[in-house]
Coordinates of C-alpha atoms and ligand atoms in Angstrom, one line a residue:
X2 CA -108.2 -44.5 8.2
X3 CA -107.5 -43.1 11.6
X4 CA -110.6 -42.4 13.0
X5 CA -109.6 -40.7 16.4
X6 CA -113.7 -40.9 17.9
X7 CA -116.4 -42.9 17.4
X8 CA -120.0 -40.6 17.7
X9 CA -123.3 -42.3 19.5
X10 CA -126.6 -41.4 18.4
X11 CA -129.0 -42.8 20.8
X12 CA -132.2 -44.5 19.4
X13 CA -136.2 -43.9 21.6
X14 CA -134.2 -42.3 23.7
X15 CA -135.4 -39.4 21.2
X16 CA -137.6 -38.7 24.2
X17 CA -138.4 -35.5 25.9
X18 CA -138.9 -34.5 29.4
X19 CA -137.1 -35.2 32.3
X20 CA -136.6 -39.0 31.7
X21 CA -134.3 -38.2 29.4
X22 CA -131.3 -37.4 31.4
X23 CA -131.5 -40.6 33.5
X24 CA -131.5 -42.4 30.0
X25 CA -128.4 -41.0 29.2
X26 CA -126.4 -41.5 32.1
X27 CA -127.6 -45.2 32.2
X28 CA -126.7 -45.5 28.8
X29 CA -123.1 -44.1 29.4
X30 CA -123.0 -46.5 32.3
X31 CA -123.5 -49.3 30.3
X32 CA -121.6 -48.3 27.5
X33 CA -118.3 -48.1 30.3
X34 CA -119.0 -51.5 31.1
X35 CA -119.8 -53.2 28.5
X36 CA -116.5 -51.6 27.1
X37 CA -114.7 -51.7 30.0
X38 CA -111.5 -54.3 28.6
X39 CA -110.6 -51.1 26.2
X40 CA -109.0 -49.6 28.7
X41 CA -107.7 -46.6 26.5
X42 CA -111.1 -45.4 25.8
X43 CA -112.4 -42.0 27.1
X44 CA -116.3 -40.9 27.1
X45 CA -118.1 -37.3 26.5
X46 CA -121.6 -36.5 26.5
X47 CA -122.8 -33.7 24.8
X48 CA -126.6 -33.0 24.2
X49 CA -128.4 -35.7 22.2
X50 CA -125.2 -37.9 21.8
X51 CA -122.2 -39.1 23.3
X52 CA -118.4 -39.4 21.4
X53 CA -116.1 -41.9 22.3
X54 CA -112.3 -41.3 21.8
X55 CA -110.3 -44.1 21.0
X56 CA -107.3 -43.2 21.6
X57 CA -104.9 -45.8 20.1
X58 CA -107.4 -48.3 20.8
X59 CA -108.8 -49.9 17.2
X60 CA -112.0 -49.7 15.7
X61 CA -113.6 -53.1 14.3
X62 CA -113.8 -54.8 18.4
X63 CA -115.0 -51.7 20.0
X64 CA -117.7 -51.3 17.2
X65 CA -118.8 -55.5 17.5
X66 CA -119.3 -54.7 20.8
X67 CA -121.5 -51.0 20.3
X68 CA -123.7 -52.7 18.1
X69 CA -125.6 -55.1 20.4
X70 CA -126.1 -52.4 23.0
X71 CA -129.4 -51.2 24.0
X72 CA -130.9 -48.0 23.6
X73 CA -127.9 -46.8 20.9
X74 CA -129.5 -46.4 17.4
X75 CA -126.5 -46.2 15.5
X76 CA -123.0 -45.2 15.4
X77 CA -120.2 -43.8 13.1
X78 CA -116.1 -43.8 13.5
X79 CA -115.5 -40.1 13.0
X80 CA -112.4 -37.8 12.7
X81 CA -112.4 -34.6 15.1
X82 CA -111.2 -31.7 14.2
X83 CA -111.6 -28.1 15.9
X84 CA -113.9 -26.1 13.8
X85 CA -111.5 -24.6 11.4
X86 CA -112.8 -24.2 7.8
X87 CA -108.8 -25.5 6.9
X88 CA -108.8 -28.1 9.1
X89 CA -112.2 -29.4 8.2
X90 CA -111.0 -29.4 4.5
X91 CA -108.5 -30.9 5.4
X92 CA -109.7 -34.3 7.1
X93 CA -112.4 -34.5 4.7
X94 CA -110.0 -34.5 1.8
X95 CA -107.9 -37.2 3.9
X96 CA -110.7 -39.2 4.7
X97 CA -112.1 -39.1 0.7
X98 CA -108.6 -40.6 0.0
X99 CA -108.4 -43.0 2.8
X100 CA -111.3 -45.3 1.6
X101 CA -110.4 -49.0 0.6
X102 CA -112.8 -48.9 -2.7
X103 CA -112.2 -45.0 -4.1
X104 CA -115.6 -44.3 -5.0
X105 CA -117.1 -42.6 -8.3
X106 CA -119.4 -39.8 -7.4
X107 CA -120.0 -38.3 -3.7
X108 CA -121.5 -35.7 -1.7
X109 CA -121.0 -33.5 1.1
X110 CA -123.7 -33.7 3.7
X111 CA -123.0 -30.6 6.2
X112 CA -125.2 -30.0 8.8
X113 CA -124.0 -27.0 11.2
X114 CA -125.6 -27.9 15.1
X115 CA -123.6 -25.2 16.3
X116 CA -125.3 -22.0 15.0
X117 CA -122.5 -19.7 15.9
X118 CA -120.5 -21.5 13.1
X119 CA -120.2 -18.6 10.5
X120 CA -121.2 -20.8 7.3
X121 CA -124.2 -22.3 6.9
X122 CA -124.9 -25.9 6.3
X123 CA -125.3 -25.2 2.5
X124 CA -122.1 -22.8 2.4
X125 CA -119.8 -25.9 3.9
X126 CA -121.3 -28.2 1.2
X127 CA -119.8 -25.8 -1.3
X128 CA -116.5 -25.0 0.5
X129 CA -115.6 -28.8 1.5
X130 CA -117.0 -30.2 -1.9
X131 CA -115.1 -27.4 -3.7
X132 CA -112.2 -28.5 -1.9
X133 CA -111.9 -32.3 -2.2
X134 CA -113.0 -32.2 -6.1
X135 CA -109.7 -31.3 -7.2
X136 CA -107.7 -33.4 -5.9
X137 CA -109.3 -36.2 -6.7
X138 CA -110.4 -36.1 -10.3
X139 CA -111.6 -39.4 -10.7
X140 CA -114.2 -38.2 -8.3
X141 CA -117.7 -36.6 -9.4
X142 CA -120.8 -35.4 -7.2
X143 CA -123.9 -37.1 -7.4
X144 CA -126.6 -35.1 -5.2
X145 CA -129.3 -37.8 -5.9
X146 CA -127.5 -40.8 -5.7
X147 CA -123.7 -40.7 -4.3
X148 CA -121.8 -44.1 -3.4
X149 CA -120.3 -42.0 -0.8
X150 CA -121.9 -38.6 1.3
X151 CA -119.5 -37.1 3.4
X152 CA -120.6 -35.9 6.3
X153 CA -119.5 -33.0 8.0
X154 CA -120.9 -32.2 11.4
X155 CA -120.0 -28.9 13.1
X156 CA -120.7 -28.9 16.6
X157 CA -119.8 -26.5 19.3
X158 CA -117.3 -28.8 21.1
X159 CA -115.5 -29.8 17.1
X160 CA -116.5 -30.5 13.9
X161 CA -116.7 -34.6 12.8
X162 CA -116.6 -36.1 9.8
X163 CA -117.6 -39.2 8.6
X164 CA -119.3 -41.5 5.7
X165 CA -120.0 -44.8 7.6
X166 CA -123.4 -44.9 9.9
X167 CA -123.4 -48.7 11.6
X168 CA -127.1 -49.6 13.0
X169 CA -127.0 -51.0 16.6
X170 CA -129.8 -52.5 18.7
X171 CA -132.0 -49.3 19.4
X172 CA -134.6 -49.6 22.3
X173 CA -133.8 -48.4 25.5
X174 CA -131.0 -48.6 27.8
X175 CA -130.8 -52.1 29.7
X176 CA -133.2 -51.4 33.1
X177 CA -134.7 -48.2 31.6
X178 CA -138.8 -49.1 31.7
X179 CA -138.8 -51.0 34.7
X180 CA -138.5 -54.9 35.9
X181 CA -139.6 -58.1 34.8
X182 CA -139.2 -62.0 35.1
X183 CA -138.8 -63.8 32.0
X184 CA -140.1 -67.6 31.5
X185 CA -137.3 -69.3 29.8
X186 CA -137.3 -72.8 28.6
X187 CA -134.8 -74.3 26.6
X188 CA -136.7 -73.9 23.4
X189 CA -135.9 -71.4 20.0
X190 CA -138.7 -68.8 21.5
X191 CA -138.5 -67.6 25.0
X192 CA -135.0 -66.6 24.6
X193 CA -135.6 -64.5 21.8
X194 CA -138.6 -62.9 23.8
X195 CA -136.2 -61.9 26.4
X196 CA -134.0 -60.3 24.2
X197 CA -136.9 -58.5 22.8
X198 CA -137.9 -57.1 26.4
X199 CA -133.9 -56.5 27.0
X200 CA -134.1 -54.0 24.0
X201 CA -137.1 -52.3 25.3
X202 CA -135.1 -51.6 28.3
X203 CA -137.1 -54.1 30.4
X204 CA -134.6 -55.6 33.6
X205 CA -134.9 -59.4 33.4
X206 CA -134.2 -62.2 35.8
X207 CA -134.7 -65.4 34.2
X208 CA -137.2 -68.2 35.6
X209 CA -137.3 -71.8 34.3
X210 CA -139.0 -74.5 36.0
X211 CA -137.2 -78.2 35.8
X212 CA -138.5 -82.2 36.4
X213 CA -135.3 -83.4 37.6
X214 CA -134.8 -86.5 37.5
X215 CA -137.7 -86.6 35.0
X216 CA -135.2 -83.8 32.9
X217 CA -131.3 -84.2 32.8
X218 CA -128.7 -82.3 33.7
X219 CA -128.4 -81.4 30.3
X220 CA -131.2 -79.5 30.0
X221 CA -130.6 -77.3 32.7
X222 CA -127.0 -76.6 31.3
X223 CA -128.8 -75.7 28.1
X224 CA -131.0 -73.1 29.9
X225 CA -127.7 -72.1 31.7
X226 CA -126.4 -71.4 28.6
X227 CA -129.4 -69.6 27.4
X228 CA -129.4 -67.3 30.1
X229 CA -125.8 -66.7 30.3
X230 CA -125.9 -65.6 26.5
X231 CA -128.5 -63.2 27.2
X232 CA -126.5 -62.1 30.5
X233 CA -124.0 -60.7 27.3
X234 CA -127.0 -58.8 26.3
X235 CA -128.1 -57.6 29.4
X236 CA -124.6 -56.3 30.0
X237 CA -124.8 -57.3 34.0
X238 CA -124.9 -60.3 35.7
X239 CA -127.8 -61.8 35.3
X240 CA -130.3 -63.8 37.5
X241 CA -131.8 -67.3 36.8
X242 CA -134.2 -68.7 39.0
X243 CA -134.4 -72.8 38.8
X244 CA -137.4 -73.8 39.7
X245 CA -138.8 -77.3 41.1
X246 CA -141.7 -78.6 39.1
X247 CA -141.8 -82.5 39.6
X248 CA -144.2 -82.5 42.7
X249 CA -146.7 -80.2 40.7
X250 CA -146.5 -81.9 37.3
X251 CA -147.2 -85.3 38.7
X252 CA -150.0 -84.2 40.9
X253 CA -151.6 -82.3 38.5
X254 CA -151.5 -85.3 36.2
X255 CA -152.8 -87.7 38.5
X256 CA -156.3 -84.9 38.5
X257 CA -156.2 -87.3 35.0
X258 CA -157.8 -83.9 33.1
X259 CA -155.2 -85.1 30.4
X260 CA -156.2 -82.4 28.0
X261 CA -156.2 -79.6 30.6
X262 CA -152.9 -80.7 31.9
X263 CA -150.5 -78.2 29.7
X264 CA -153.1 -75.7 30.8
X265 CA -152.7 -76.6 34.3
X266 CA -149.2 -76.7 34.6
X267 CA -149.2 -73.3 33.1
X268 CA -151.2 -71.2 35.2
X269 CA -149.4 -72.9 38.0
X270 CA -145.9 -71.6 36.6
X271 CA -147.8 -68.2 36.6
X272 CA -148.5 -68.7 40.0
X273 CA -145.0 -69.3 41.0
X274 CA -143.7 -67.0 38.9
X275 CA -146.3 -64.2 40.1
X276 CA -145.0 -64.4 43.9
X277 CA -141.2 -64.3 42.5
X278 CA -142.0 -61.4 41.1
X279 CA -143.1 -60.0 44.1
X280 CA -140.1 -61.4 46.1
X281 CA -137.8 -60.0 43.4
X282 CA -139.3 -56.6 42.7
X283 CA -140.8 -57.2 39.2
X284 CA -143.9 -56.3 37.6
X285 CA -144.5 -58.3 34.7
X286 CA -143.9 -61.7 33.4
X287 CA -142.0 -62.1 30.0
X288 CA -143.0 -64.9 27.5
X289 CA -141.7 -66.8 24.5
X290 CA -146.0 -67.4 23.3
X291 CA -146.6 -66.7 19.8
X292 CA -150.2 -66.5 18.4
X293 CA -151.7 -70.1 17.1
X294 CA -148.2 -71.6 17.6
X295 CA -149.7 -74.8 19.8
X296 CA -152.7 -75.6 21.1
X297 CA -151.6 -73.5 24.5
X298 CA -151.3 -70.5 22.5
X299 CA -154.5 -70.0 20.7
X300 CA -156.5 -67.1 22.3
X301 CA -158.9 -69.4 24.3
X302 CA -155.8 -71.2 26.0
X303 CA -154.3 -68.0 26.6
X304 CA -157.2 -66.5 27.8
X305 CA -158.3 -69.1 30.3
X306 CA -153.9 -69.6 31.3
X307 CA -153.3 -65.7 31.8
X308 CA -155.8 -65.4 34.3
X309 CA -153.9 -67.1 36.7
X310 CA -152.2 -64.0 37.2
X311 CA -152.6 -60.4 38.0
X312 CA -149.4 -59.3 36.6
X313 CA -149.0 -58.0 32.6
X314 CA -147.9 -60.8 30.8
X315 CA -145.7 -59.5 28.4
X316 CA -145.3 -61.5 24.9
X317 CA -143.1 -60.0 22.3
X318 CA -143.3 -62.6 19.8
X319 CA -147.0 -62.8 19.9
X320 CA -147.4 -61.9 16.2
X321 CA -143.9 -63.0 14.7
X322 CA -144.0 -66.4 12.6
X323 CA -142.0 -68.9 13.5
X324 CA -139.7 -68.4 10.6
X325 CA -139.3 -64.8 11.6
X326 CA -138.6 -66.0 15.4
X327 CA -135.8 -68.5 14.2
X328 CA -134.2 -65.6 12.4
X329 CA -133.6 -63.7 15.3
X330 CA -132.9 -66.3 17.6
X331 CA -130.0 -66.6 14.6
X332 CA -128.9 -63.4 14.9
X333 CA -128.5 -63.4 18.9
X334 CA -126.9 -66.1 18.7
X335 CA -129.0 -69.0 20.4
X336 CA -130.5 -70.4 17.7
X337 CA -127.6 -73.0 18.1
X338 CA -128.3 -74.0 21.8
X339 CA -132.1 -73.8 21.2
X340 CA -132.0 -77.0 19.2
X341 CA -130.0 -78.9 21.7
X342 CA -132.6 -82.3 21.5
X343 CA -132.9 -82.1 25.4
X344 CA -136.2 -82.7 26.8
X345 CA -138.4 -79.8 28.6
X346 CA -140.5 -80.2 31.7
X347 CA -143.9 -80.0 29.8
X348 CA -142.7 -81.8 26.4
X349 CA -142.7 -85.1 29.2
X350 CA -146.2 -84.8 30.0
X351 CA -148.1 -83.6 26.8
X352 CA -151.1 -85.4 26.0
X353 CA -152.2 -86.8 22.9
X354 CA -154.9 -83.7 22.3
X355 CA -154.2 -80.4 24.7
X356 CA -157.4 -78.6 24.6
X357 CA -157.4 -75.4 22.7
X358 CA -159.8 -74.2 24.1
X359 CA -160.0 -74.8 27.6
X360 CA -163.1 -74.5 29.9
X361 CA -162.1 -71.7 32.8
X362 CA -165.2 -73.7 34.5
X363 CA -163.7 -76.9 34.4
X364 CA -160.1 -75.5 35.0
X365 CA -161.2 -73.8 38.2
X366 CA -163.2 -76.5 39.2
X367 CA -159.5 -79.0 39.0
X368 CA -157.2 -76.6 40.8
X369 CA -159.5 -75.8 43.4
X370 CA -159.9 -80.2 43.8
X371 CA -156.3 -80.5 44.3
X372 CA -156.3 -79.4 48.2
X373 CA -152.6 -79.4 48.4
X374 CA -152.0 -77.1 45.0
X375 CA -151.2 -73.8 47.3
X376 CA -148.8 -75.5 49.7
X377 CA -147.2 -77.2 46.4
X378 CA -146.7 -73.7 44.9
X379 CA -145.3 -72.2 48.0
X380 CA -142.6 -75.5 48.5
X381 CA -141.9 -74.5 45.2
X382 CA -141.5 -70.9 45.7
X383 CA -139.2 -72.0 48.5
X384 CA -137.0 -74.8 46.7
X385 CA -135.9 -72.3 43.6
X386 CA -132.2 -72.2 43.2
X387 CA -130.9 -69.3 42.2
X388 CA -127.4 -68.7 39.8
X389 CA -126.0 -65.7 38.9
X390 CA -124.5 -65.9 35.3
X391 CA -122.0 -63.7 33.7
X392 CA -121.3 -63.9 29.5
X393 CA -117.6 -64.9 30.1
X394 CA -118.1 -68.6 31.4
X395 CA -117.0 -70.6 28.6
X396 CA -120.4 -71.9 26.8
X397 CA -120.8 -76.1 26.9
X398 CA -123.2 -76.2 23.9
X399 CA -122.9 -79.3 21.8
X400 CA -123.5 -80.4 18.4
X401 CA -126.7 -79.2 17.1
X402 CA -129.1 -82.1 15.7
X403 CA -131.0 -81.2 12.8
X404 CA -134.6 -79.8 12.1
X405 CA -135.5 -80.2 16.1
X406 CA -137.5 -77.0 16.0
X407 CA -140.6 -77.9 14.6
Ligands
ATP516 P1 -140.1 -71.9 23.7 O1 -139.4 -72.1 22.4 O2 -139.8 -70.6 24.3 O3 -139.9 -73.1 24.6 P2 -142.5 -73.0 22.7 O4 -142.9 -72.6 21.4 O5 -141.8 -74.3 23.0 O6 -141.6 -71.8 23.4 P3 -144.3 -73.6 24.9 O7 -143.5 -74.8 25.2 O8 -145.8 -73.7 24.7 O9 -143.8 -72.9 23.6 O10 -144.0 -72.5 26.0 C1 -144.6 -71.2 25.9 C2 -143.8 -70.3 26.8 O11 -144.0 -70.7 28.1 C3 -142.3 -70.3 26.5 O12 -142.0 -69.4 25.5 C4 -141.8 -69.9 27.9 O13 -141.9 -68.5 28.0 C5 -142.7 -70.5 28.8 N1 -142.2 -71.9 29.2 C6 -142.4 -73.1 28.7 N2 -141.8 -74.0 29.4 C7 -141.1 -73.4 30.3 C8 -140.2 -73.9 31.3 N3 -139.8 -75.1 31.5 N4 -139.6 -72.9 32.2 C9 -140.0 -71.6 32.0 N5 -140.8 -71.2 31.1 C10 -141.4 -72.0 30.3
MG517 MG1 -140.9 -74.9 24.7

């Protein structure tokens, strides 16, 4: 079929007041970019949605492309036609015939936005339904349960008519609610977190924190690619801070709290993360944690771990089981990278039984016995390395090795 438009219906952008213009015009700003190689393309916002006209360009790319975008809800390739009762008759009988698997029964779903239209939603049922039935007698209406419902949208600026709705991302637009840094490690979790806080139109810049020499070159090119995936999402260029960790892991090791020490090193990478937040503009801090997941993510760990920091920590996965997590980490497409066997800062140093439920006391009482902990955080603060990735850099992931997740 030659759909000559493709119509955007925006997803919790379904908000009112006056945030609801800037929504829009970031979401048409994204939308340009992210679509920017279809040069052909042309964009129009009316109220509530925004059409795209193709002209000449095709479909099935553009639409690949639509889906993973945030803050559009969904999405249909439409014909245009001025609102003329013989024109719309027309291109609905045209698109009824165009489809690849003729379908059985049907029916017309009209819906007339512009009120000035002189037939009513009901009337343009009749007349389009009226219309098409003839000419295709193979075809029967089916109110209740149709294989296809034609829909005819009359607007003030034309009429479109579809039967395909395609569900994108929803959320917001990409920057909409604000800024936050995202802990990423190389593992399945984190990155699907930060997609998760992506869609709700949180701004991320990545943060991971590295043992080199203690972790290879590898792993940080994982995490690289990590980011750089969700830089595709994100629909800018997106930020990774690489953090220096060695000097802090083996000091707090050598406090020889062995079951504290996972604790420890995370409320430390709060602390660091907490003044790159402030450097960087951000006001919360992302994480991969899920509920009961290890023993630093029961409550009582993350009790005593989040109050290191005064910032919300942000933790979309907290209820999601594993399972659940792995199937989304699928569908964004890092599952694959994820299970790269390369070793993470804290896997190096976990003890044989991580407390799960440390003692604040205790925890307190360590940190504040390690004189040097502050000037270790700021040398920290002040070593990060920071990359700017873009999704076009061709990916270096390797073979996968089997069941590495659990
Ligand atoms: P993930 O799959 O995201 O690594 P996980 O199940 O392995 O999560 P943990 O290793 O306990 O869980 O980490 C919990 C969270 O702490 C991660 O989701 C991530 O947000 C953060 N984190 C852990 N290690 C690092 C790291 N090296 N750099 C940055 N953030 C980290
Ligand atoms: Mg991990």
């Amino acid at each position: 079929m030659n759909y000559d438009k493709i119509l955007i219906r925006y997803g919790d952008l379904i908000m009112k007041g006056r945030n609801r213009s800037q929504f829009e015009k970031r979401l048409l700003q994204q939308l340009k970019r992210a679509l920017r190689p279809f040069e052909a393309l042309t964009y129009f916002k009316t109220y509530g949605r925004l059409t795209i006209s193709l002209n000449g360009e095709s479909y099935e790319p553009i639409a690949a492309r639509i889906k993973d975008i945030f803050g559009i809800a969904s999405f249909s390739p439409v014909i245009s036609v001025e609102n003329d009762l013989e024109k719309i008759r027309e291109a609905s009988l045209l698109l009824m015939k165009s489809l690849e698997t003729p379908p059985k029964t049907f029916k017309v779903a009209a819906k007339r936005g512009w009120k000035a239209y002189p037939h009513s939603s009901q009337e343009m049922n009749h007349l389009v339904g009226s219309y098409v039935l003839p000419a295709m007698p193979e075809l029967k209406v089916d109110v209740r349960n149709p294989e296809v419902e034609l829909r005819v949208d009359v607007q003030e600026e034309a009429t479109y008519i579809f039967v395909k709705v395609e569900m994108a991302a929803g959320g917001f637009p990409f920057g909409s609610n604000g800024k936050a840094l995202l802990l990423l490690s190389g593992g399945i979790d984190s990155p699907v977190a930060g997609w998760m806080a992506m869609r709700k139109g949180l701004e991320l810049e990545a943060v991971h924190f590295h043992s080199y020499p203690f972790t290879s070159e590898k792993a940080k090119e994982k995490v690289i690619d990590l980011a750089r995936r969700l830089s595709y999402y994100a629909g800018v260029p997106f930020k990774l801070h690489l953090v220096p960790f060695t000097d802090i892991q083996t000091r707090l090791a050598a406090a020889k709290q062995d079951n504290l020490i996972i604790t420890l090193m995370r409320r430390a990478m709060l602390r660091i993360t907490e003044q790159l937040a402030v450097k960087n503009g951000a006001n919360g801090i992302v994480t991969g944690e899920s509920l009961g997941q290890v023993a630093s993510q029961t409550l009582g760990s993350m009790n005593v771990i989040g109050r290191a920091t005064d910032l919300p920590l942000i933790k979309p996965l907290v209820m999601m089981d594993k399972q659940e997590i792995i199937n989304e980490a699928v569908k964004i497409g890092t599952f694959e990278t994820s299970i790269l066997p390369y070793e993470d800062c804290c896997t190096l140093f976990l003890p044989k039984s991580p407390s799960t439920n440390p003692n604040l006391k205790v925890v307190e009482y360590t940190e504040a016995s390690i004189k040097e902990l502050d000037q270790l955080i700021a040398e920290a603060v002040e070593g990060t390395e920071l990359m700017t990735l873009t999704p076009d850099a061709p990916a270096q992931a390797e073979d996968a090795g089997e069941d590495r997740w659990f």
